[in-house]
């Protein structure tokens, strides 16, 4: 069942308890100081939960912090956690343990069973009991749906296997042969075979239609799980003997014996393409093997005991249950921990993953069955396609991204996260700019050329030359009628769409790295390797202002709301200047080693920076207050950009990747009044008033 929402009386008691932590000498009536202290406590607890990837718990603490002081840090933390947290759909509790669970092929039904010998079928979306299948005389250790969902197989103690018509709830077959507990079951992809294994050390393959045993294999100790390959040529079995065996079903012989685990192997699976095998063992490792050669490909080490593991067919998401009651989700490709749920008070015995990978279930020795829903829109997506540093990126549309590097131009479609006909222009790309109407892309090359492309197709419309040196800086005017490009010392201006030369700006004594038009379009800012930022009057083609920064300037931008000038670079803080008189208004991030890129949101509310400290930071405008940080790049973020609708923030790095952060929740945090109550319901949380803690229920 769902956790009870926090009563206001309980909350009042909790907050009153926190008042005992006031510094000595604080006046008891100083409510503002008291609330600030409580907010800091909740922020610290939220940060700790986020650090351990307990996203639901973190969202609850940040919501509590916002009720005390609605700071930007609390807003960012709550939104960041919400976008990553799995929601608890429903919970059921039983007498005894939940030992096994599995989803139907269409994901609508969940079958669960355990020590009470009853198999229950649940409506996944509503948590309603659809049927109870009774007939087993002791605990049920394994359940499996046929590929069409019509049949359900179940087995446990003492060893018989029962097959049920899942829609009618009646038993249609009884398979006998195992002499002890059956631990694992799996239907073949075609549904005509059923594999089973158990404590009698045997692995058996049954003809489902005839109800007869077709073949048998054997382990040295009891067998725990079985899985068919997609082409039905191979069967996988794991065992207490610390081995995983791959059986050739045509030849009825052992094809591979996968050894290396130091404890019993709890789970195994074939990838959808049949090329890889996953095995998970009690030695706290998950191993990946080549199906063809049987060689070990990779090892994922888990910081908790492994009691059950399941992986999606594409080998992207791994869900792991532990003896400590934790459920953990991993990116199976990188090994990154995605989320941790302290779901059970004792051993987590089973996990199940829906076919679409968005819903998962866990059952434990504490008698609870939990069903969770993962976020439908990923909070973060990593795009890999460049073979070198990504030098520049820009959004051509809200769901279309352009990136460039020495290996050429890439066009990306964000919903799929795949390149749309990646195109190389023959020379390296060092800078990008997109017209205000999103119809044109300007790409600056390492060879000094500027190419103007049609945004939708990538078709070249213009090839402009005349820049001395590589083009590291590009900007298109707010009216879309002119284009500026920076070279080794000079700035060239062209008319769009004709491509005719408008003029040249001269004055820099070093390489030009950044350009930005002011919103009105009458002035242009430039920054470069001569440690200066220069402001130009475009009507007169003259310099009107020079700012000395003390280091190489990598980024300049105008704030859309108040038309101030922002600069950033190496060994200098991010600075905000009065664009009229050059007066320094404020400096941001003064303790950092510098920033290489700046991006402004279209509405002027946010600024992003990519730092040499490998962090992407988001700032609130016009205050300049830091909202939050995003870590993840393994190299310096060289470019940042907001999508036009602010649905995403993109960053590119020296690690050859582009990271997309879902920005909707960060830009629009939930209302304060509903945040905490919602978190309690969504994530199955409750207050521990004695310990002043939020915890999973």
XYZ file of C-alpha atoms in Angstrom:
697
model
C 0.000 0.000 0.000
C 1.032 3.632 -0.353
C 2.889 5.456 2.379
C 0.751 7.769 4.474
C 1.344 11.459 3.694
C 3.030 13.405 6.447
C 0.521 14.937 8.827
C 1.015 18.574 9.697
C 1.123 17.695 13.388
C 4.029 15.347 12.726
C 5.785 17.992 10.665
C 5.314 20.563 13.402
C 6.833 18.185 15.950
C 9.772 17.537 13.650
C 10.477 21.198 13.052
C 10.097 21.963 16.732
C 12.707 19.304 17.466
C 15.084 21.003 15.054
C 14.903 24.183 17.101
C 17.017 22.418 19.722
C 19.907 22.699 17.294
C 19.944 26.530 17.420
C 23.349 28.068 18.104
C 24.036 29.120 21.681
C 22.734 32.558 22.447
C 20.152 32.590 19.684
C 16.927 34.247 20.714
C 14.139 31.677 20.755
C 11.843 34.029 18.886
C 14.253 34.497 15.981
C 12.129 32.494 13.560
C 14.052 33.521 10.475
C 17.339 32.176 11.838
C 15.638 29.002 13.030
C 14.082 28.366 9.619
C 17.369 29.067 7.913
C 19.068 26.498 10.143
C 16.432 23.876 9.385
C 16.732 24.615 5.684
C 20.495 24.043 5.864
C 19.973 20.739 7.670
C 17.550 19.532 4.995
C 19.824 20.747 2.201
C 22.735 18.786 3.682
C 20.587 15.661 3.975
C 19.360 16.165 0.409
C 22.909 16.510 -0.873
C 23.928 13.315 0.948
C 20.972 11.406 -0.512
C 21.740 12.711 -4.008
C 25.397 11.725 -3.623
C 24.302 8.121 -3.010
C 21.751 8.318 -5.864
C 18.751 8.002 -3.523
C 16.803 10.367 -5.728
C 13.369 10.036 -4.160
C 14.783 10.619 -0.694
C 16.755 13.602 -1.986
C 13.638 15.111 -3.578
C 11.864 14.842 -0.223
C 14.628 16.586 1.698
C 14.950 19.391 -0.847
C 11.167 19.862 -0.740
C 11.403 20.138 3.055
C 14.192 22.709 2.671
C 12.040 24.790 0.329
C 9.280 24.935 2.932
C 11.744 26.691 5.242
C 13.664 28.854 2.768
C 12.857 28.632 -0.931
C 16.446 28.974 -2.106
C 17.714 28.378 -5.623
C 19.861 25.533 -4.293
C 16.770 23.794 -2.884
C 14.823 24.372 -6.102
C 17.657 22.967 -8.195
C 18.152 19.991 -5.891
C 14.460 19.080 -5.858
C 14.092 19.394 -9.635
C 17.343 17.510 -10.281
C 16.244 14.650 -8.006
C 12.659 14.537 -9.337
C 13.835 14.094 -12.909
C 15.890 11.035 -11.882
C 13.728 9.415 -9.213
C 11.631 6.305 -9.743
C 8.068 6.611 -8.492
C 6.555 3.926 -6.277
C 3.302 2.918 -7.976
C 2.052 0.572 -5.284
C 3.050 -1.839 -2.529
C 1.504 -5.087 -1.258
C 2.439 -6.967 1.889
C 2.099 -10.669 2.710
C 2.739 -13.187 5.424
C 6.073 -14.742 4.533
C 8.565 -13.875 1.811
C 8.078 -12.791 -1.790
C 10.473 -15.078 -3.667
C 9.740 -14.473 -7.347
C 8.030 -12.040 -9.722
C 7.787 -11.545 -13.472
C 5.968 -9.267 -15.943
C 3.762 -10.492 -18.776
C 5.118 -9.834 -22.301
C 2.805 -6.833 -22.742
C 3.833 -5.415 -19.345
C 0.254 -5.164 -18.081
C 0.284 -8.051 -15.612
C 2.718 -8.911 -12.836
C 2.884 -12.423 -11.408
C 4.290 -12.859 -7.901
C 4.682 -15.801 -5.541
C 6.500 -16.838 -2.409
C 6.412 -18.867 0.762
C 2.610 -18.892 1.068
C 2.465 -21.118 -2.093
C -0.067 -18.814 -3.826
C 0.595 -17.229 -7.226
C -0.992 -13.810 -7.609
C -1.621 -11.902 -10.821
C -1.710 -8.105 -10.534
C -2.845 -5.271 -12.762
C 0.405 -3.300 -13.034
C -1.112 0.148 -13.557
C -3.692 -0.024 -10.738
C -2.223 -2.562 -8.334
C -5.457 -4.567 -8.348
C -5.435 -8.308 -7.755
C -6.636 -10.067 -10.929
C -6.373 -13.707 -9.868
C -5.012 -16.118 -7.270
C -3.621 -19.399 -8.595
C -3.630 -22.093 -5.923
C -2.393 -25.645 -6.165
C 1.195 -25.673 -4.943
C 1.687 -27.353 -1.583
C 4.787 -25.356 -0.565
C 6.754 -22.256 -1.491
C 7.001 -21.127 -5.129
C 10.497 -20.101 -6.244
C 10.013 -19.366 -9.960
C 7.354 -18.069 -12.358
C 7.600 -17.425 -16.105
C 5.163 -16.219 -18.795
C 5.109 -17.743 -22.270
C 6.038 -15.278 -25.049
C 2.391 -14.758 -26.018
C 1.374 -14.281 -22.385
C -1.220 -17.056 -22.570
C 0.592 -19.495 -20.303
C 2.259 -19.081 -16.924
C 4.695 -21.672 -15.548
C 5.356 -21.938 -11.814
C 7.590 -24.190 -9.723
C 9.177 -24.574 -6.321
C 9.068 -27.204 -3.615
C 8.947 -30.193 -3.876
C 9.826 -30.087 -7.591
C 6.756 -30.241 -9.792
C 6.148 -27.600 -12.468
C 2.624 -26.321 -13.018
C 1.450 -24.621 -16.181
C -1.564 -22.325 -16.021
C -3.876 -20.619 -18.465
C -3.195 -17.092 -17.259
C -6.426 -15.552 -18.541
C -8.691 -18.239 -17.085
C -6.663 -18.881 -13.950
C -6.748 -22.662 -14.283
C -3.989 -25.276 -14.348
C -3.541 -26.943 -17.735
C -0.467 -29.155 -17.195
C 1.766 -30.684 -14.538
C 5.404 -31.527 -15.353
C 7.142 -33.930 -12.994
C 10.738 -35.084 -12.914
C 12.765 -32.854 -10.618
C 13.511 -34.533 -7.303
C 13.972 -31.315 -5.322
C 13.176 -27.587 -5.345
C 12.993 -25.949 -8.793
C 14.784 -22.577 -8.740
C 14.601 -21.368 -12.333
C 12.143 -21.353 -15.255
C 12.236 -19.896 -18.769
C 10.120 -20.308 -21.895
C 11.869 -20.432 -25.255
C 11.227 -17.410 -27.530
C 8.954 -19.549 -29.704
C 7.035 -20.794 -26.674
C 7.295 -24.496 -27.517
C 10.010 -25.314 -24.964
C 10.315 -24.685 -21.244
C 13.614 -24.886 -19.371
C 13.854 -25.587 -15.659
C 16.634 -26.099 -13.137
C 16.949 -26.757 -9.452
C 18.472 -28.136 -6.312
C 18.795 -31.628 -7.834
C 21.633 -30.119 -9.966
C 19.783 -30.790 -13.234
C 18.795 -28.507 -16.079
C 15.830 -29.858 -18.047
C 14.172 -28.853 -21.310
C 10.486 -29.731 -21.713
C 8.161 -29.971 -24.688
C 5.342 -27.651 -23.579
C 2.703 -29.101 -25.877
C 3.405 -32.750 -25.060
C 4.360 -32.139 -21.429
C 7.424 -34.379 -21.769
C 11.110 -33.942 -21.004
C 13.209 -33.513 -24.177
C 16.738 -33.264 -22.777
C 18.671 -32.940 -19.544
C 22.004 -31.418 -18.455
C 23.765 -31.370 -15.114
C 25.819 -29.060 -12.867
C 28.190 -30.013 -10.044
C 25.994 -28.181 -7.501
C 22.413 -26.989 -7.579
C 21.338 -24.856 -10.555
C 19.745 -21.456 -9.982
C 18.582 -19.855 -13.249
C 18.058 -20.621 -16.949
C 17.691 -18.513 -20.104
C 17.273 -19.242 -23.832
C 19.113 -17.416 -26.589
C 16.911 -15.542 -29.067
C 17.530 -18.078 -31.847
C 16.769 -21.001 -29.467
C 20.073 -22.650 -30.338
C 21.576 -22.190 -26.880
C 20.506 -22.473 -23.257
C 22.230 -20.720 -20.378
C 22.253 -22.035 -16.807
C 23.846 -20.667 -13.630
C 24.747 -22.590 -10.524
C 25.948 -22.855 -6.961
C 29.108 -24.408 -8.423
C 30.186 -20.832 -9.418
C 29.956 -21.600 -13.127
C 27.641 -20.558 -15.933
C 27.204 -23.079 -18.695
C 26.119 -22.557 -22.268
C 24.453 -25.621 -23.767
C 24.179 -26.338 -27.499
C 20.597 -27.572 -27.797
C 21.067 -29.028 -31.265
C 24.099 -31.105 -30.299
C 22.906 -31.561 -26.708
C 26.394 -30.783 -25.418
C 28.132 -28.146 -23.322
C 29.410 -25.354 -25.567
C 31.059 -23.047 -22.992
C 31.761 -23.126 -19.294
C 32.049 -19.551 -18.033
C 34.177 -19.456 -14.891
C 35.604 -16.588 -12.881
C 32.933 -15.818 -10.313
C 34.031 -16.572 -6.769
C 30.548 -17.283 -5.376
C 27.318 -18.811 -6.638
C 25.995 -17.324 -9.874
C 22.505 -16.000 -9.201
C 21.365 -14.800 -12.635
C 22.186 -15.004 -16.334
C 20.855 -13.649 -19.638
C 21.556 -13.433 -23.368
C 21.493 -10.042 -25.101
C 18.789 -9.531 -27.728
C 21.302 -9.879 -30.559
C 22.734 -13.048 -29.002
C 26.271 -11.695 -29.009
C 26.740 -11.248 -25.262
C 25.948 -12.973 -22.001
C 25.409 -11.370 -18.584
C 26.045 -13.250 -15.336
C 25.574 -11.916 -11.801
C 26.951 -13.593 -8.693
C 27.045 -13.350 -4.925
C 30.682 -12.212 -5.196
C 29.327 -8.701 -5.907
C 30.224 -8.745 -9.583
C 28.303 -8.739 -12.839
C 30.270 -10.148 -15.747
C 29.772 -9.829 -19.490
C 30.945 -12.553 -21.876
C 31.195 -13.200 -25.600
C 28.639 -15.797 -26.651
C 30.767 -16.902 -29.585
C 34.079 -17.374 -27.784
C 33.056 -17.578 -24.131
C 35.672 -14.951 -23.292
C 35.177 -12.394 -20.532
C 34.480 -8.901 -21.932
C 33.862 -6.725 -18.877
C 33.255 -6.783 -15.121
C 30.904 -4.525 -13.158
C 31.598 -4.443 -9.421
C 28.701 -3.722 -7.054
C 29.094 -2.364 -3.544
C 26.508 -4.657 -1.978
C 25.569 -8.322 -1.917
C 23.890 -9.577 -5.093
C 20.799 -11.701 -4.480
C 19.005 -11.244 -7.823
C 19.676 -9.361 -11.056
C 17.794 -8.693 -14.275
C 18.868 -6.862 -17.414
C 16.917 -5.522 -20.389
C 17.380 -7.344 -23.725
C 19.540 -4.540 -25.172
C 21.894 -4.758 -22.165
C 21.416 -1.095 -21.284
C 19.699 -1.194 -17.885
C 20.646 -3.518 -15.048
C 18.409 -3.874 -11.966
C 20.072 -5.525 -8.964
C 18.671 -6.711 -5.643
C 20.839 -7.176 -2.572
C 20.911 -9.032 0.703
C 20.872 -5.629 2.407
C 17.402 -4.886 0.985
C 18.654 -2.396 -1.588
C 17.490 -2.207 -5.179
C 20.015 -0.561 -7.476
C 19.779 0.478 -11.126
C 22.930 0.633 -13.260
C 23.809 1.728 -16.750
C 24.988 -1.649 -18.023
C 27.278 -0.042 -20.615
C 29.220 2.327 -18.381
C 28.626 0.694 -14.989
C 27.316 4.006 -13.608
C 24.944 3.744 -10.646
C 21.701 5.389 -11.756
C 19.567 5.003 -8.661
C 19.512 3.346 -5.262
C 16.372 2.411 -3.361
C 16.469 1.147 0.207
C 13.301 -0.735 -0.606
C 13.224 -3.676 1.814
C 13.927 -4.077 5.516
C 15.650 -7.419 4.938
C 16.832 -9.531 1.989
C 15.533 -8.472 -1.422
C 14.771 -11.840 -2.999
C 13.649 -10.971 -6.536
C 13.512 -8.206 -9.138
C 11.523 -8.016 -12.372
C 11.712 -5.569 -15.277
C 8.860 -4.778 -17.663
C 9.466 -5.298 -21.400
C 9.614 -1.553 -22.064
C 12.129 -1.085 -19.230
C 10.075 1.665 -17.572
C 8.535 -0.370 -14.738
C 10.249 -2.692 -12.296
C 9.203 -4.720 -9.266
C 10.983 -6.026 -6.201
C 10.038 -8.588 -3.586
C 11.651 -9.357 -0.272
C 11.893 -11.508 2.783
C 10.042 -8.732 4.629
C 6.881 -9.839 2.796
C 6.616 -6.725 0.624
C 6.126 -6.440 -3.112
C 6.937 -3.009 -4.554
C 6.247 -1.801 -8.086
C 8.151 1.230 -9.372
C 7.919 3.428 -12.451
C 11.060 4.937 -13.954
C 11.009 8.453 -15.502
C 9.710 8.196 -19.070
C 11.985 10.980 -20.260
C 15.618 10.360 -19.309
C 17.095 13.056 -17.123
C 20.359 12.909 -19.030
C 21.413 11.534 -22.408
C 24.955 11.066 -23.670
C 25.624 11.390 -27.406
C 28.702 9.677 -28.780
C 29.734 10.119 -32.376
C 32.702 12.440 -32.535
C 36.161 10.916 -32.566
C 37.876 14.084 -31.313
C 37.136 17.024 -29.033
C 33.767 18.605 -29.688
C 34.660 22.216 -30.405
C 31.224 23.802 -30.810
C 27.519 23.101 -30.590
C 24.223 24.905 -31.136
C 20.525 24.093 -31.336
C 18.971 24.550 -34.768
C 15.569 23.623 -33.304
C 14.337 22.635 -29.856
C 14.823 18.960 -30.753
C 17.709 19.304 -33.211
C 21.345 19.830 -32.263
C 24.386 20.685 -34.362
C 27.926 19.918 -33.225
C 31.330 20.352 -34.796
C 34.916 19.237 -34.310
C 38.008 18.462 -36.318
C 36.163 15.417 -37.682
C 33.396 17.555 -39.184
C 29.759 18.408 -38.572
C 27.113 16.278 -36.841
C 23.331 16.688 -36.861
C 21.468 15.076 -33.984
C 17.818 14.291 -33.353
C 17.238 14.513 -29.607
C 14.252 12.161 -29.189
C 16.262 9.252 -30.576
C 19.687 10.504 -29.579
C 21.090 9.401 -32.929
C 22.932 11.275 -35.664
C 20.775 12.235 -38.625
C 23.011 11.632 -41.641
C 26.219 12.952 -39.995
C 28.052 15.087 -42.518
C 31.692 16.032 -42.720
C 32.467 19.229 -44.584
C 35.929 17.976 -45.542
C 37.689 20.200 -43.052
C 37.469 20.539 -39.307
C 34.752 22.628 -37.660
C 35.925 25.068 -34.985
C 32.843 27.254 -34.421
C 29.078 27.328 -35.027
C 26.273 29.880 -35.070
C 22.553 29.544 -35.788
C 20.328 32.276 -37.211
C 17.507 33.619 -34.988
C 14.858 32.004 -37.217
C 16.721 28.650 -36.907
C 16.883 28.253 -40.688
C 20.623 28.795 -41.204
C 23.745 27.292 -39.654
C 27.118 28.999 -39.997
C 30.127 26.710 -39.568
C 33.620 28.091 -39.147
C 36.503 25.956 -40.338
C 40.074 25.351 -39.286
C 41.042 26.336 -42.846
C 39.637 29.866 -42.489
C 36.429 29.293 -44.447
C 32.882 29.891 -43.258
C 30.104 27.773 -44.708
C 26.438 28.706 -44.437
C 24.131 25.681 -44.428
C 20.426 25.019 -44.568
C 19.563 23.899 -41.024
C 17.080 21.195 -41.905
C 19.055 19.376 -44.587
C 22.649 20.462 -44.008
C 22.822 21.606 -47.655
C 25.547 24.214 -48.256
C 24.241 27.628 -49.371
C 27.372 29.799 -49.147
C 31.132 29.378 -48.853
C 32.803 32.507 -47.489
C 36.537 33.136 -47.402
C 38.908 35.862 -46.332
C 39.506 35.035 -42.674
C 43.162 34.715 -41.724
C 43.714 31.592 -39.625
C 41.118 29.251 -38.203
C 37.622 30.574 -37.455
C 37.221 30.142 -33.696
C 34.398 32.662 -33.298
C 31.122 33.151 -35.198
C 27.973 35.170 -34.549
C 24.812 35.956 -36.521
C 23.069 39.270 -35.879
C 19.689 39.286 -34.086
C 17.923 40.297 -37.316
C 19.659 37.478 -39.199
C 21.023 39.870 -41.839
C 24.733 39.825 -41.022
C 27.413 37.361 -39.998
C 30.631 38.027 -38.067
C 33.704 35.752 -38.036
C 36.911 36.107 -36.049
C 40.362 35.146 -37.270
C 43.912 35.549 -36.038
C 43.432 39.289 -35.354
C 40.596 40.701 -37.452
C 36.816 40.312 -37.592
C 35.103 39.996 -40.971
C 31.464 40.935 -41.584
C 29.210 39.572 -44.343
C 25.651 40.241 -45.404
C 23.115 37.414 -45.294
C 21.820 35.750 -47.352
C 23.865 37.287 -50.180
C 27.319 36.692 -48.674
C 28.617 40.103 -49.720
C 31.389 41.634 -47.580
C 30.213 44.398 -45.230
C 33.523 45.304 -43.658
C 36.363 44.414 -41.322
C 37.073 45.249 -37.672
C 40.752 45.615 -36.744
C 42.352 46.110 -33.339
C 42.944 42.780 -31.579
C 46.584 41.740 -31.286
C 45.870 38.059 -30.727
C 43.577 35.239 -31.856
C 39.838 36.004 -31.584
C 38.008 33.273 -29.647
C 34.531 34.664 -29.099
C 31.937 36.999 -30.614
C 28.469 38.175 -29.571
C 25.976 40.684 -30.973
C 24.077 42.802 -28.476
C 20.292 42.202 -28.573
C 19.631 45.442 -30.507
C 22.229 44.427 -33.091
C 24.110 47.739 -33.183
C 27.191 46.592 -31.294
C 29.445 43.546 -31.340
C 31.604 42.212 -28.498
C 34.786 40.217 -29.157
C 37.249 38.455 -26.886
C 40.604 36.966 -27.639
C 44.070 35.733 -26.810
C 45.337 39.279 -26.255
C 43.517 39.210 -22.876
C 41.028 41.860 -23.936
C 37.335 42.199 -24.677
C 36.470 44.857 -27.230
C 33.125 46.453 -27.988
C 32.503 47.666 -31.553
C 30.038 50.166 -33.034
C 28.864 48.353 -36.158
C 27.429 51.430 -37.855
C 30.778 53.252 -37.739
C 32.948 50.076 -37.759
C 34.897 51.461 -34.791
C 36.004 50.202 -31.397
C 34.214 52.054 -28.603
C 35.323 50.146 -25.487
C 38.162 47.886 -24.340
C 38.182 45.705 -21.221
C 41.389 44.125 -19.922
C 40.692 40.705 -18.377
C 44.146 39.433 -17.410
C 43.774 36.167 -19.321
C 42.707 34.603 -22.604
C 39.010 35.290 -23.236
C 37.121 32.204 -24.416
C 33.517 33.420 -24.219
C 31.486 36.628 -24.428
C 27.716 37.032 -24.302
C 25.060 39.671 -23.695
C 22.350 39.095 -21.115
C 18.990 39.250 -22.951
C 17.110 40.894 -20.079
C 19.320 43.851 -19.068
C 21.862 43.979 -21.916
C 24.940 43.516 -19.789
C 28.126 41.948 -21.085
C 29.368 38.637 -19.687
C 32.944 37.460 -20.218
C 34.811 34.287 -19.288
C 38.158 32.720 -19.963
C 41.243 31.039 -18.622
C 42.479 31.938 -15.111
C 39.746 34.497 -14.539
C 36.271 34.564 -13.008
C 33.096 34.961 -14.998
C 32.539 38.713 -15.064
C 29.423 40.792 -15.691
C 30.087 44.299 -17.048
C 28.023 47.379 -17.721
C 28.067 47.328 -21.512
C 27.780 51.107 -21.763
C 30.687 52.308 -19.623
C 32.721 49.133 -19.029
C 32.151 49.160 -15.274
C 32.552 45.757 -13.583
C 29.193 44.889 -12.014
C 30.075 41.565 -10.394
C 32.373 38.573 -10.627
C 31.102 34.994 -10.437
C 32.930 31.763 -9.630
C 36.030 33.553 -8.418
C 37.588 30.440 -6.899
C 37.485 28.475 -10.158
C 40.303 28.127 -12.681
C 38.282 29.543 -15.522
C 35.491 28.829 -17.990
C 35.702 27.970 -21.671
C 32.082 28.540 -22.697
C 28.921 30.468 -21.868
C 25.336 29.929 -22.991
C 22.231 32.060 -22.423
C 18.657 30.824 -22.241
C 16.362 32.442 -24.764
C 14.194 34.057 -22.072
C 17.224 35.511 -20.292
C 16.543 33.784 -16.957
C 19.519 31.421 -16.972
C 23.167 31.319 -17.938
C 25.260 28.159 -18.242
C 29.037 27.958 -18.123
C 31.452 25.161 -18.919
C 34.470 25.272 -16.638
C 38.018 24.044 -16.629
C 37.056 22.302 -13.363
C 35.052 19.879 -15.610
C 31.727 21.217 -14.285
C 28.766 22.730 -16.086
C 27.210 25.392 -13.852
C 23.857 27.116 -14.170
C 23.356 30.674 -12.921
C 20.181 32.645 -12.261
C 19.893 35.994 -14.013
C 19.986 38.873 -13.398
C 21.207 38.085 -9.854
C 24.106 35.890 -10.959
C 23.383 33.450 -8.129
C 24.615 29.910 -8.668
C 21.700 27.488 -9.008
C 23.507 24.183 -9.375
C 26.238 22.118 -10.966
C 26.361 19.185 -13.332
C 29.335 16.839 -13.291
C 29.857 14.071 -15.786
C 32.273 15.135 -18.475
C 35.657 13.450 -18.261
C 37.217 16.372 -20.102
C 36.719 20.136 -20.048
C 33.275 21.295 -21.281
C 34.160 23.259 -24.398
C 30.656 24.430 -25.350
C 27.237 24.839 -23.716
C 23.862 25.689 -25.233
C 20.219 25.896 -24.153
C 17.538 24.599 -26.503
C 15.158 27.355 -27.702
C 12.285 26.042 -25.587
C 14.615 25.334 -22.631
C 13.675 21.656 -22.620
C 17.365 20.718 -22.638
C 20.806 22.029 -21.764
C 23.583 20.608 -23.928
C 27.278 20.561 -23.127
C 30.151 19.286 -25.241
C 33.516 18.263 -23.964
C 37.068 17.256 -24.552
C 35.940 13.704 -23.706
C 34.344 13.541 -27.207
C 30.811 13.379 -25.809
C 27.759 15.618 -25.744
C 25.603 15.502 -22.621
C 21.963 16.559 -22.678
C 20.340 17.509 -19.379
C 16.563 17.638 -19.152
C 15.976 21.250 -18.150
C 12.155 21.521 -17.891
C 12.018 20.614 -14.200
C 15.018 22.812 -13.400
C 13.436 25.818 -15.097
C 10.008 25.208 -13.539
C 10.322 23.677 -10.046
C 7.101 22.384 -8.436
C 5.127 24.673 -6.102
C 6.421 24.807 -2.542
C 3.079 23.926 -1.020
C 2.728 20.611 -2.830
C 6.366 19.574 -2.999
C 6.776 17.720 0.281
C 3.368 16.017 0.313
C 3.907 14.956 -3.298
C 7.337 13.537 -2.487
C 5.892 11.493 0.358
C 3.329 9.939 -1.981
C 5.482 9.565 -5.093
C 8.472 7.933 -3.462
C 6.913 5.983 -0.597
C 8.552 8.065 2.125
C 7.756 8.536 5.784
C 9.153 10.620 8.628
C 11.240 9.044 11.355
C 10.495 11.705 13.926
C 12.898 10.334 16.539
C 15.846 10.592 14.165
C 14.602 13.650 12.232
C 14.868 11.647 9.035
C 12.927 10.956 5.892
C 13.165 7.301 4.960
C 11.707 4.755 2.578
C 8.629 3.087 3.990
